Amino acid sequence: MDKTAERQVRLEGVERMLQMSMERIKIAMIIPKLLENPEELKRVLKGTRYEEVLEPIDDMIQYLGKQTGRSKLPHDHTTMRIVDFFLVNHRIHRFFPHLMRSLEDRDRQLLAAFHFLLESAHMHLHRSSRSEITKERKLHAIYHQNVDIQKKIKELKASLAFQKVIGKWKTAAKGIYLMKVEEDLANKKWQNNVAIQNEIEKCNRTMRIYHKGSLDRQKELEEELIAAREAYEKMTLKHLREEMELRSEKNKLLLQLQSILKKYDVSLGEKMRENIDEENQYLAAKKLLDEFMITYKQEERIYKAVVVKREEEERRLQQQKLMIFMMNRAAAKIQKYWRKWKKEQRKKNKRLAKKGKKGK
């Protein structure tokens, strides 16, 4: 076995030992809780390859039952045997995850510290010379990068100082330019103030002219208003007179309307009486007409019966005449055809007779 393989085996042994120690610490933390509840311990471990520890636990429980007044475990061979069994078979803690979750904070911190120790040991044990050389190279490259960065920082500082000087010159130039601009602005303000003053004077003159014109126009409007009021009063008087005349005319027309209505009422009464008389005459005439219609309908029924009978008689006579005419016509046609046939027979017989003579 070469040195590399031997080193690897040793490293694995160390890691395995550390892992086993961590597992034993876990089981050691929950041993008191397991022994506090032996019934649950029996229920979980029964039927497994760890049930051989149940018998010593029963012996210990019986011993504690006999020793009244004692609650601590005795430091004897049985107790040490039970503890050694749990430490050797440290995987038992996996059957009780709820106990691992209910550990105290101090125990949790201890497990976390041991876990960190295990990871650190793994990292340091598996560290090789090649990885260290690689790290040194990376650090050397980082150092050179840092040197380059320092140089760039110096260059940037020098450039920044130069830019500051240029900025100061530019600021001074801008100050001079601003002074010139302020002088020009003051000059323009003075010119604008003069122009504004001139415009104000022009506006004042214009306002005075407009005010004078407004006063003149107001005077004219007042005169027109007085004339309009006088005309309105005259028109009002005229309308009042016309209204009085129209009212008198209206009264006359109302009187005429009343007289016309009276005449209409009188004539309407007369017309109604005449209408009643005419209606009575109409009813009497209608009664006579109804009586006449009764007689008329009876006569009409008799007339219709006679007419129907006469029409049937005429229809029968016409049918008889038509039958006689048809029979005579048929007899004439039969006689005509008979004569014709008889004539043709005689001619035929004559031809036959002539043919017979020629044959002889």
Tab-separated table of C-alpha atoms in Angstrom, residues 12-352:
chain	number	residue	atom	x	y	z
A	12	GLU	CA	-11.527	7.994	6.493
A	13	GLY	CA	-10.960	6.400	9.890
A	14	VAL	CA	-10.693	9.785	11.563
A	15	GLU	CA	-13.876	10.995	9.869
A	16	ARG	CA	-15.672	7.806	10.788
A	17	MET	CA	-14.576	8.193	14.399
A	18	LEU	CA	-15.795	11.794	14.506
A	19	GLN	CA	-19.123	10.813	12.943
A	20	MET	CA	-19.507	7.978	15.458
A	21	SER	CA	-18.718	10.363	18.296
A	22	MET	CA	-21.429	12.719	17.112
A	23	GLU	CA	-23.941	9.865	16.925
A	24	ARG	CA	-22.963	8.736	20.445
A	25	ILE	CA	-23.418	12.266	21.731
A	26	LYS	CA	-26.942	12.290	20.261
A	27	ILE	CA	-27.903	8.985	21.898
A	28	ALA	CA	-26.287	10.064	25.170
A	29	MET	CA	-28.476	13.183	25.192
A	30	ILE	CA	-31.716	11.201	24.967
A	31	ILE	CA	-30.773	8.197	27.232
A	32	PRO	CA	-32.315	9.824	30.349
A	33	LYS	CA	-35.553	10.523	28.480
A	34	LEU	CA	-35.633	6.956	27.156
A	35	LEU	CA	-35.226	5.480	30.620
A	36	GLU	CA	-37.890	7.815	32.002
A	37	ASN	CA	-40.463	6.194	29.712
A	38	PRO	CA	-39.556	2.484	29.530
A	39	GLU	CA	-42.976	1.455	28.209
A	40	GLU	CA	-42.545	3.484	25.041
A	41	LEU	CA	-38.978	2.176	24.730
A	42	LYS	CA	-40.258	-1.415	24.873
A	43	ARG	CA	-42.987	-0.693	22.328
A	44	VAL	CA	-40.524	0.781	19.833
A	45	LEU	CA	-37.601	-1.641	20.241
A	46	LYS	CA	-39.614	-4.830	20.556
A	47	GLY	CA	-39.179	-7.010	17.496
A	48	THR	CA	-35.956	-5.245	16.444
A	49	ARG	CA	-32.356	-6.304	16.809
A	50	TYR	CA	-32.044	-3.974	19.783
A	51	GLU	CA	-34.604	-5.719	22.006
A	52	GLU	CA	-31.890	-7.486	24.039
A	53	VAL	CA	-31.510	-4.321	26.075
A	54	LEU	CA	-35.086	-4.583	27.310
A	55	GLU	CA	-34.263	-7.329	29.845
A	56	PRO	CA	-31.577	-5.315	31.708
A	57	ILE	CA	-33.938	-2.341	31.704
A	58	ASP	CA	-36.658	-4.478	33.326
A	59	ASP	CA	-34.166	-5.644	35.959
A	60	MET	CA	-33.196	-2.080	36.687
A	61	ILE	CA	-36.841	-1.015	36.982
A	62	GLN	CA	-37.554	-3.886	39.384
A	63	TYR	CA	-34.527	-2.933	41.448
A	64	LEU	CA	-35.680	0.664	41.639
A	65	GLY	CA	-39.136	-0.547	42.637
A	66	LYS	CA	-37.678	-2.453	45.594
A	67	GLN	CA	-35.484	0.462	46.685
A	68	THR	CA	-38.149	2.815	47.965
A	69	GLY	CA	-37.253	6.442	48.230
A	70	ARG	CA	-34.597	6.304	45.475
A	71	SER	CA	-35.153	8.011	42.113
A	72	LYS	CA	-31.593	8.112	40.746
A	73	LEU	CA	-30.071	5.329	38.687
A	74	PRO	CA	-27.548	3.167	40.553
A	75	HIS	CA	-23.949	3.186	39.374
A	76	ASP	CA	-23.681	-0.563	39.024
A	77	HIS	CA	-22.848	-3.070	36.346
A	78	THR	CA	-26.434	-3.196	34.960
A	79	THR	CA	-26.609	0.544	34.470
A	80	MET	CA	-23.215	0.670	32.804
A	81	ARG	CA	-24.215	-2.238	30.593
A	82	ILE	CA	-27.369	-0.420	29.462
A	83	VAL	CA	-25.472	2.796	28.774
A	84	ASP	CA	-22.740	0.934	26.887
A	85	PHE	CA	-25.383	-0.834	24.813
A	86	PHE	CA	-26.935	2.473	23.790
A	87	LEU	CA	-23.531	3.997	23.030
A	88	VAL	CA	-22.515	1.019	20.913
A	89	ASN	CA	-25.877	0.910	19.137
A	90	HIS	CA	-26.072	4.655	18.707
A	91	ARG	CA	-28.435	4.381	15.723
A	92	ILE	CA	-31.289	3.801	18.163
A	93	HIS	CA	-31.832	7.581	18.330
A	94	ARG	CA	-33.303	7.434	14.824
A	95	PHE	CA	-36.313	5.562	16.258
A	96	PHE	CA	-37.081	8.582	18.449
A	97	PRO	CA	-37.015	11.681	16.214
A	98	HIS	CA	-39.459	13.495	18.482
A	99	LEU	CA	-36.946	13.324	21.340
A	100	MET	CA	-34.256	14.771	19.088
A	101	ARG	CA	-36.564	17.633	18.166
A	102	SER	CA	-37.349	18.364	21.821
A	103	LEU	CA	-33.738	18.822	22.961
A	104	GLU	CA	-32.790	21.800	25.076
A	105	ASP	CA	-31.059	24.808	23.587
A	106	ARG	CA	-27.753	23.948	25.227
A	107	ASP	CA	-27.810	20.454	23.716
A	108	ARG	CA	-28.700	21.879	20.325
A	109	GLN	CA	-25.784	24.295	20.531
A	110	LEU	CA	-23.473	21.417	21.447
A	111	LEU	CA	-24.637	19.389	18.440
A	112	ALA	CA	-24.250	22.407	16.159
A	113	ALA	CA	-20.709	22.996	17.439
A	114	PHE	CA	-19.780	19.347	16.952
A	115	HIS	CA	-21.289	19.419	13.452
A	116	PHE	CA	-19.182	22.493	12.635
A	117	LEU	CA	-16.128	20.698	14.047
A	118	LEU	CA	-16.885	17.704	11.842
A	119	GLU	CA	-17.151	19.830	8.711
A	120	SER	CA	-13.955	21.729	9.565
A	121	ALA	CA	-12.094	18.475	10.126
A	122	HIS	CA	-13.370	17.112	6.824
A	123	MET	CA	-12.224	20.244	5.017
A	124	HIS	CA	-8.762	20.261	6.635
A	125	LEU	CA	-8.210	16.536	6.344
A	126	HIS	CA	-9.007	16.464	2.653
A	127	ARG	CA	-6.873	19.474	1.877
A	128	SER	CA	-4.111	18.632	-0.642
A	129	SER	CA	-0.929	20.348	-1.765
A	130	ARG	CA	-2.406	20.936	-5.205
A	131	SER	CA	-5.363	22.812	-3.777
A	132	GLU	CA	-3.030	24.875	-1.585
A	133	ILE	CA	-0.877	25.766	-4.585
A	134	THR	CA	-4.019	26.721	-6.497
A	135	LYS	CA	-5.094	28.959	-3.632
A	136	GLU	CA	-1.637	30.575	-3.517
A	137	ARG	CA	-1.820	31.255	-7.228
A	138	LYS	CA	-5.242	32.806	-6.844
A	139	LEU	CA	-3.981	34.970	-3.991
A	140	HIS	CA	-0.962	36.016	-6.087
A	141	ALA	CA	-3.255	36.933	-8.981
A	142	ILE	CA	-5.475	38.887	-6.610
A	143	TYR	CA	-2.385	40.700	-5.282
A	144	HIS	CA	-1.343	41.733	-8.797
A	145	GLN	CA	-4.886	42.863	-9.505
A	146	ASN	CA	-4.777	44.924	-6.330
A	147	VAL	CA	-1.501	46.538	-7.438
A	148	ASP	CA	-3.022	47.409	-10.809
A	149	ILE	CA	-6.056	48.838	-9.090
A	150	GLN	CA	-3.822	50.994	-6.853
A	151	LYS	CA	-2.034	52.338	-9.942
A	152	LYS	CA	-5.355	53.128	-11.590
A	153	ILE	CA	-6.512	54.872	-8.429
A	154	LYS	CA	-3.386	57.072	-8.461
A	155	GLU	CA	-3.936	57.889	-12.127
A	156	LEU	CA	-7.578	58.720	-11.446
A	157	LYS	CA	-6.581	60.956	-8.521
A	158	ALA	CA	-4.113	62.841	-10.740
A	159	SER	CA	-6.740	63.166	-13.448
A	160	LEU	CA	-9.249	64.338	-10.859
A	161	ALA	CA	-6.832	67.028	-9.601
A	162	PHE	CA	-6.299	68.179	-13.181
A	163	GLN	CA	-10.032	68.251	-13.732
A	164	LYS	CA	-10.447	70.304	-10.556
A	165	VAL	CA	-7.938	72.892	-11.850
A	166	ILE	CA	-9.722	73.022	-15.194
A	167	GLY	CA	-13.006	73.312	-13.328
A	168	LYS	CA	-11.699	76.293	-11.366
A	169	TRP	CA	-10.623	78.008	-14.596
A	170	LYS	CA	-14.003	77.285	-16.133
A	171	THR	CA	-15.714	78.628	-13.021
A	172	ALA	CA	-13.696	81.849	-13.223
A	173	ALA	CA	-14.540	82.211	-16.914
A	174	LYS	CA	-18.192	81.601	-16.154
A	175	GLY	CA	-18.040	84.259	-13.406
A	176	ILE	CA	-16.687	86.828	-15.850
A	177	TYR	CA	-19.328	85.847	-18.376
A	178	LEU	CA	-22.020	86.122	-15.720
A	179	MET	CA	-20.847	89.612	-14.769
A	180	LYS	CA	-21.124	90.664	-18.393
A	181	VAL	CA	-24.538	89.067	-18.671
A	182	GLU	CA	-25.676	90.847	-15.499
A	183	GLU	CA	-24.531	94.203	-16.918
A	184	ASP	CA	-26.412	93.503	-20.153
A	185	LEU	CA	-29.427	92.430	-18.138
A	186	ALA	CA	-29.350	95.631	-16.068
A	187	ASN	CA	-29.134	97.695	-19.256
A	188	LYS	CA	-32.059	95.809	-20.768
A	189	LYS	CA	-34.044	96.249	-17.556
A	190	TRP	CA	-33.494	100.014	-17.715
A	191	GLN	CA	-34.577	100.067	-21.356
A	192	ASN	CA	-37.614	97.971	-20.542
A	193	ASN	CA	-38.532	100.254	-17.643
A	194	VAL	CA	-38.349	103.281	-19.944
A	195	ALA	CA	-40.496	101.515	-22.542
A	196	ILE	CA	-42.969	100.457	-19.855
A	197	GLN	CA	-43.200	104.023	-18.547
A	198	ASN	CA	-43.893	105.309	-22.056
A	199	GLU	CA	-46.572	102.676	-22.543
A	200	ILE	CA	-48.138	103.620	-19.206
A	201	GLU	CA	-48.342	107.261	-20.267
A	202	LYS	CA	-49.893	106.249	-23.586
A	203	CYS	CA	-52.412	104.070	-21.794
A	204	ASN	CA	-53.293	106.905	-19.411
A	205	ARG	CA	-53.914	109.278	-22.322
A	206	THR	CA	-56.017	106.648	-24.044
A	207	MET	CA	-57.966	106.019	-20.838
A	208	ARG	CA	-58.678	109.731	-20.438
A	209	ILE	CA	-59.929	109.905	-24.018
A	210	TYR	CA	-62.104	106.842	-23.480
A	211	HIS	CA	-63.412	108.265	-20.197
A	212	LYS	CA	-64.402	111.519	-21.846
A	213	GLY	CA	-66.116	109.655	-24.672
A	214	SER	CA	-67.858	107.454	-22.122
A	215	LEU	CA	-69.193	110.515	-20.253
A	216	ASP	CA	-70.490	112.018	-23.490
A	217	ARG	CA	-72.116	108.742	-24.444
A	218	GLN	CA	-73.652	108.449	-20.982
A	219	LYS	CA	-75.152	111.936	-21.332
A	220	GLU	CA	-76.614	111.030	-24.711
A	221	LEU	CA	-78.076	107.840	-23.293
A	222	GLU	CA	-79.655	109.767	-20.410
A	223	GLU	CA	-81.315	112.132	-22.888
A	224	GLU	CA	-82.536	109.159	-24.921
A	225	LEU	CA	-83.849	107.566	-21.722
A	226	ILE	CA	-85.845	110.695	-20.852
A	227	ALA	CA	-87.324	110.802	-24.353
A	228	ALA	CA	-88.131	107.081	-24.173
A	229	ARG	CA	-89.885	107.556	-20.823
A	230	GLU	CA	-92.034	110.367	-22.218
A	231	ALA	CA	-92.903	108.247	-25.254
A	232	TYR	CA	-93.707	105.302	-22.968
A	233	GLU	CA	-96.060	107.424	-20.849
A	234	LYS	CA	-97.842	108.685	-23.954
A	235	MET	CA	-98.143	105.155	-25.303
A	236	THR	CA	-99.462	103.952	-21.941
A	237	LEU	CA	-102.214	106.608	-21.937
A	238	LYS	CA	-103.107	105.704	-25.498
A	239	HIS	CA	-103.295	102.013	-24.637
A	240	LEU	CA	-105.494	102.767	-21.613
A	241	ARG	CA	-107.959	104.653	-23.801
A	242	GLU	CA	-107.944	101.842	-26.344
A	243	GLU	CA	-108.476	99.322	-23.547
A	244	MET	CA	-111.519	101.236	-22.276
A	245	GLU	CA	-112.968	101.347	-25.775
A	246	LEU	CA	-112.352	97.636	-26.233
A	247	ARG	CA	-113.954	96.869	-22.874
A	248	SER	CA	-117.112	98.771	-23.868
A	249	GLU	CA	-117.118	96.958	-27.207
A	250	LYS	CA	-116.718	93.671	-25.362
A	251	ASN	CA	-119.694	94.447	-23.129
A	252	LYS	CA	-121.831	95.212	-26.178
A	253	LEU	CA	-120.824	91.949	-27.783
A	254	LEU	CA	-121.617	90.054	-24.575
A	255	LEU	CA	-125.116	91.558	-24.515
A	256	GLN	CA	-125.622	90.596	-28.141
A	257	LEU	CA	-124.393	87.086	-27.375
A	258	GLN	CA	-126.857	86.746	-24.500
A	259	SER	CA	-129.763	87.827	-26.702
A	260	ILE	CA	-128.633	85.382	-29.395
A	261	LEU	CA	-128.455	82.592	-26.819
A	262	LYS	CA	-131.981	83.350	-25.661
A	263	LYS	CA	-133.236	83.241	-29.244
A	264	TYR	CA	-131.346	80.005	-29.762
A	265	ASP	CA	-132.951	78.463	-26.683
A	266	VAL	CA	-136.433	79.442	-27.903
A	267	SER	CA	-135.845	78.130	-31.428
A	268	LEU	CA	-134.237	74.993	-30.050
A	269	GLY	CA	-137.359	74.259	-27.967
A	270	GLU	CA	-139.571	74.677	-30.990
A	271	LYS	CA	-137.325	72.444	-33.071
A	272	MET	CA	-137.351	69.806	-30.363
A	273	ARG	CA	-141.140	69.828	-30.250
A	274	GLU	CA	-141.278	69.541	-34.034
A	275	ASN	CA	-138.776	66.702	-33.869
A	276	ILE	CA	-140.908	64.870	-31.286
A	277	ASP	CA	-144.001	65.228	-33.483
A	278	GLU	CA	-142.117	63.981	-36.516
A	279	GLU	CA	-140.752	61.071	-34.512
A	280	ASN	CA	-144.305	60.104	-33.468
A	281	GLN	CA	-145.391	60.259	-37.094
A	282	TYR	CA	-142.388	58.117	-38.030
A	283	LEU	CA	-143.312	55.496	-35.440
A	284	ALA	CA	-146.912	55.337	-36.716
A	285	ALA	CA	-145.727	55.022	-40.314
A	286	LYS	CA	-143.256	52.348	-39.269
A	287	LYS	CA	-146.020	50.404	-37.560
A	288	LEU	CA	-148.122	50.513	-40.759
A	289	LEU	CA	-145.051	49.458	-42.735
A	290	ASP	CA	-144.473	46.492	-40.430
A	291	GLU	CA	-148.077	45.349	-40.853
A	292	PHE	CA	-147.748	45.734	-44.610
A	293	MET	CA	-144.491	43.772	-44.621
A	294	ILE	CA	-146.197	40.855	-42.875
A	295	THR	CA	-148.851	40.730	-45.604
A	296	TYR	CA	-146.198	41.276	-48.270
A	297	LYS	CA	-144.087	38.368	-47.049
A	298	GLN	CA	-147.114	36.049	-47.096
A	299	GLU	CA	-147.962	37.107	-50.648
A	300	GLU	CA	-144.304	36.796	-51.604
A	301	ARG	CA	-144.190	33.203	-50.375
A	302	ILE	CA	-147.302	32.366	-52.413
A	303	TYR	CA	-145.843	34.117	-55.442
A	304	LYS	CA	-142.551	32.277	-55.145
A	305	ALA	CA	-144.354	28.932	-54.861
A	306	VAL	CA	-146.395	29.704	-58.011
A	307	VAL	CA	-143.318	30.910	-59.868
A	308	VAL	CA	-141.349	27.804	-58.908
A	309	LYS	CA	-144.193	25.564	-60.006
A	310	ARG	CA	-144.520	27.433	-63.299
A	311	GLU	CA	-140.796	27.249	-63.932
A	312	GLU	CA	-140.787	23.510	-63.288
A	313	GLU	CA	-143.690	23.056	-65.712
A	314	GLU	CA	-141.924	25.086	-68.393
A	315	ARG	CA	-138.707	23.156	-67.802
A	316	ARG	CA	-140.603	19.850	-68.201
A	317	LEU	CA	-142.226	20.998	-71.461
A	318	GLN	CA	-138.885	22.160	-72.806
A	319	GLN	CA	-137.322	18.810	-71.947
A	320	GLN	CA	-140.168	17.016	-73.716
A	321	LYS	CA	-139.748	19.185	-76.799
A	322	LEU	CA	-136.020	18.618	-76.727
A	323	MET	CA	-136.526	14.854	-76.449
A	324	ILE	CA	-138.937	14.825	-79.390
A	325	PHE	CA	-136.521	16.936	-81.429
A	326	MET	CA	-133.635	14.615	-80.633
A	327	MET	CA	-135.695	11.526	-81.462
A	328	ASN	CA	-136.841	12.989	-84.798
A	329	ARG	CA	-133.316	14.006	-85.645
A	330	ALA	CA	-131.971	10.574	-84.743
A	331	ALA	CA	-134.696	8.901	-86.851
A	332	ALA	CA	-133.858	11.169	-89.797
A	333	LYS	CA	-130.196	10.307	-89.543
A	334	ILE	CA	-130.973	6.613	-89.276
A	335	GLN	CA	-133.220	6.797	-92.353
A	336	LYS	CA	-130.542	8.728	-94.215
A	337	TYR	CA	-127.867	6.174	-93.404
A	338	TRP	CA	-130.302	3.338	-94.216
A	339	ARG	CA	-131.063	4.741	-97.653
A	340	LYS	CA	-127.409	5.310	-98.320
A	341	TRP	CA	-126.500	1.772	-97.254
A	342	LYS	CA	-129.309	0.290	-99.290
A	343	LYS	CA	-128.207	2.241	-102.337
A	344	GLU	CA	-124.632	1.046	-101.902
A	345	GLN	CA	-125.877	-2.554	-101.614
A	346	ARG	CA	-127.762	-2.286	-104.875
A	347	LYS	CA	-124.682	-0.915	-106.592
A	348	LYS	CA	-122.607	-3.678	-105.160
A	349	ASN	CA	-125.057	-6.329	-106.264
A	350	LYS	CA	-125.055	-4.896	-109.775
A	351	ARG	CA	-121.272	-5.038	-109.949
A	352	LEU	CA	-121.288	-8.593	-108.736
